[in-house]
Amino acid sequence: MRLAETLESRKGADPGSSYVASLYSKGTDAILKKIGEEATETVIAGKGGDKLQIVRETADLWFHCLVLLAHSGLGPNDVLAELLRREGISGVDEKASRVR
């Protein structure tokens, strides 16, 4: 995924010239704060029902989740592998099987 590669390349970029580099430099809490903000905006867009706004806010949310993955040394394929692992398993059963 080209976006994941771009996010990875921003790890060494100047925080003054890259939004993603600035998030990385601020650390995990700043990235998590953005995810929370974008999740809230996605919920509001969903309540409003405007399809374009839903898409835009979901894109913002996914983008910031991808930033968190890259910051954590993970990528989209890690999430896709987890979703594939869950395929064909009841959501109730899958959640109950998680080790806490």
Short mmCIF file of C-alpha atoms in Angstrom, two decimals:
data_model
loop_
_atom_site.label_atom_id
_atom_site.label_comp_id
_atom_site.label_asym_id
_atom_site.label_seq_id
_atom_site.Cartn_x
_atom_site.Cartn_y
_atom_site.Cartn_z
CA MET A 1 0.00 0.00 0.00
CA ARG A 2 1.58 3.24 -1.13
CA LEU A 3 0.10 5.28 1.72
CA ALA A 4 1.66 2.95 4.31
CA GLU A 5 5.02 3.37 2.58
CA THR A 6 4.63 7.15 2.65
CA LEU A 7 3.75 7.10 6.34
CA GLU A 8 6.81 4.97 7.05
CA SER A 9 9.04 7.38 5.11
CA ARG A 10 7.79 10.31 7.19
CA LYS A 11 9.41 8.86 10.33
CA GLY A 12 12.64 10.60 9.44
CA ALA A 13 11.10 13.74 8.01
CA ASP A 14 11.23 17.24 9.43
CA PRO A 15 8.23 17.81 11.72
CA GLY A 16 8.08 21.39 10.44
CA SER A 17 7.47 20.24 6.88
CA SER A 18 5.34 17.11 7.37
CA TYR A 19 2.07 16.76 9.25
CA VAL A 20 2.72 13.05 9.83
CA ALA A 21 6.27 13.70 11.04
CA SER A 22 4.87 16.28 13.45
CA LEU A 23 2.46 13.67 14.85
CA TYR A 24 5.28 11.15 15.21
CA SER A 25 7.41 13.72 17.04
CA LYS A 26 4.58 14.47 19.48
CA GLY A 27 4.24 10.78 20.30
CA THR A 28 1.55 8.20 20.81
CA ASP A 29 -0.73 10.38 22.94
CA ALA A 30 -1.01 13.00 20.17
CA ILE A 31 -1.79 10.33 17.59
CA LEU A 32 -4.41 8.78 19.87
CA LYS A 33 -5.97 12.19 20.47
CA LYS A 34 -6.35 12.67 16.70
CA ILE A 35 -7.94 9.23 16.37
CA GLY A 36 -10.43 10.15 19.09
CA GLU A 37 -11.25 13.44 17.39
CA GLU A 38 -11.70 11.78 14.01
CA ALA A 39 -13.81 8.97 15.50
CA THR A 40 -16.12 11.55 17.05
CA GLU A 41 -16.37 13.44 13.76
CA THR A 42 -17.16 10.16 11.98
CA VAL A 43 -19.97 9.44 14.45
CA ILE A 44 -21.38 12.94 13.94
CA ALA A 45 -21.20 12.53 10.17
CA GLY A 46 -22.97 9.18 10.46
CA LYS A 47 -25.73 10.74 12.51
CA GLY A 48 -26.06 13.53 9.95
CA GLY A 49 -26.42 11.07 7.10
CA ASP A 50 -24.49 13.09 4.50
CA LYS A 51 -22.74 10.37 2.47
CA LEU A 52 -19.87 12.57 1.32
CA GLN A 53 -19.22 13.75 4.87
CA ILE A 54 -19.29 10.15 6.13
CA VAL A 55 -16.70 9.16 3.53
CA ARG A 56 -14.48 12.15 4.30
CA GLU A 57 -14.56 11.66 8.06
CA THR A 58 -14.01 7.92 7.73
CA ALA A 59 -11.01 8.63 5.50
CA ASP A 60 -9.61 10.94 8.19
CA LEU A 61 -10.17 8.28 10.84
CA TRP A 62 -8.56 5.51 8.80
CA PHE A 63 -5.64 7.78 7.94
CA HIS A 64 -4.89 8.48 11.58
CA CYS A 65 -5.27 4.79 12.43
CA LEU A 66 -2.68 4.05 9.74
CA VAL A 67 -0.39 6.64 11.35
CA LEU A 68 -0.76 4.81 14.68
CA LEU A 69 0.01 1.48 13.03
CA ALA A 70 3.16 2.86 11.40
CA HIS A 71 4.21 4.58 14.62
CA SER A 72 3.83 1.21 16.37
CA GLY A 73 5.84 -0.70 13.78
CA LEU A 74 2.74 -2.24 12.23
CA GLY A 75 0.94 -1.87 8.94
CA PRO A 76 -2.36 -2.45 7.18
CA ASN A 77 -1.45 -6.08 6.45
CA ASP A 78 -1.34 -6.78 10.19
CA VAL A 79 -4.94 -5.63 10.50
CA LEU A 80 -6.00 -7.50 7.36
CA ALA A 81 -4.40 -10.69 8.71
CA GLU A 82 -6.39 -10.32 11.92
CA LEU A 83 -9.61 -9.83 9.97
CA LEU A 84 -8.84 -12.93 7.89
CA ARG A 85 -8.20 -14.88 11.09
CA ARG A 86 -11.68 -13.91 12.30
CA GLU A 87 -13.41 -14.85 9.04
CA GLY A 88 -16.14 -17.39 9.59
CA ILE A 89 -16.07 -16.98 13.37
CA SER A 90 -19.02 -15.54 15.22
CA GLY A 91 -18.16 -12.10 16.60
CA VAL A 92 -19.51 -13.19 19.97
CA ASP A 93 -17.34 -16.33 19.99
CA GLU A 94 -14.26 -14.48 18.75
CA LYS A 95 -14.50 -11.85 21.45
CA ALA A 96 -15.07 -14.48 24.15
CA SER A 97 -11.96 -16.37 23.00
CA ARG A 98 -9.59 -13.43 23.51
CA VAL A 99 -7.07 -13.84 26.27
CA ARG A 100 -7.24 -10.93 28.67
#
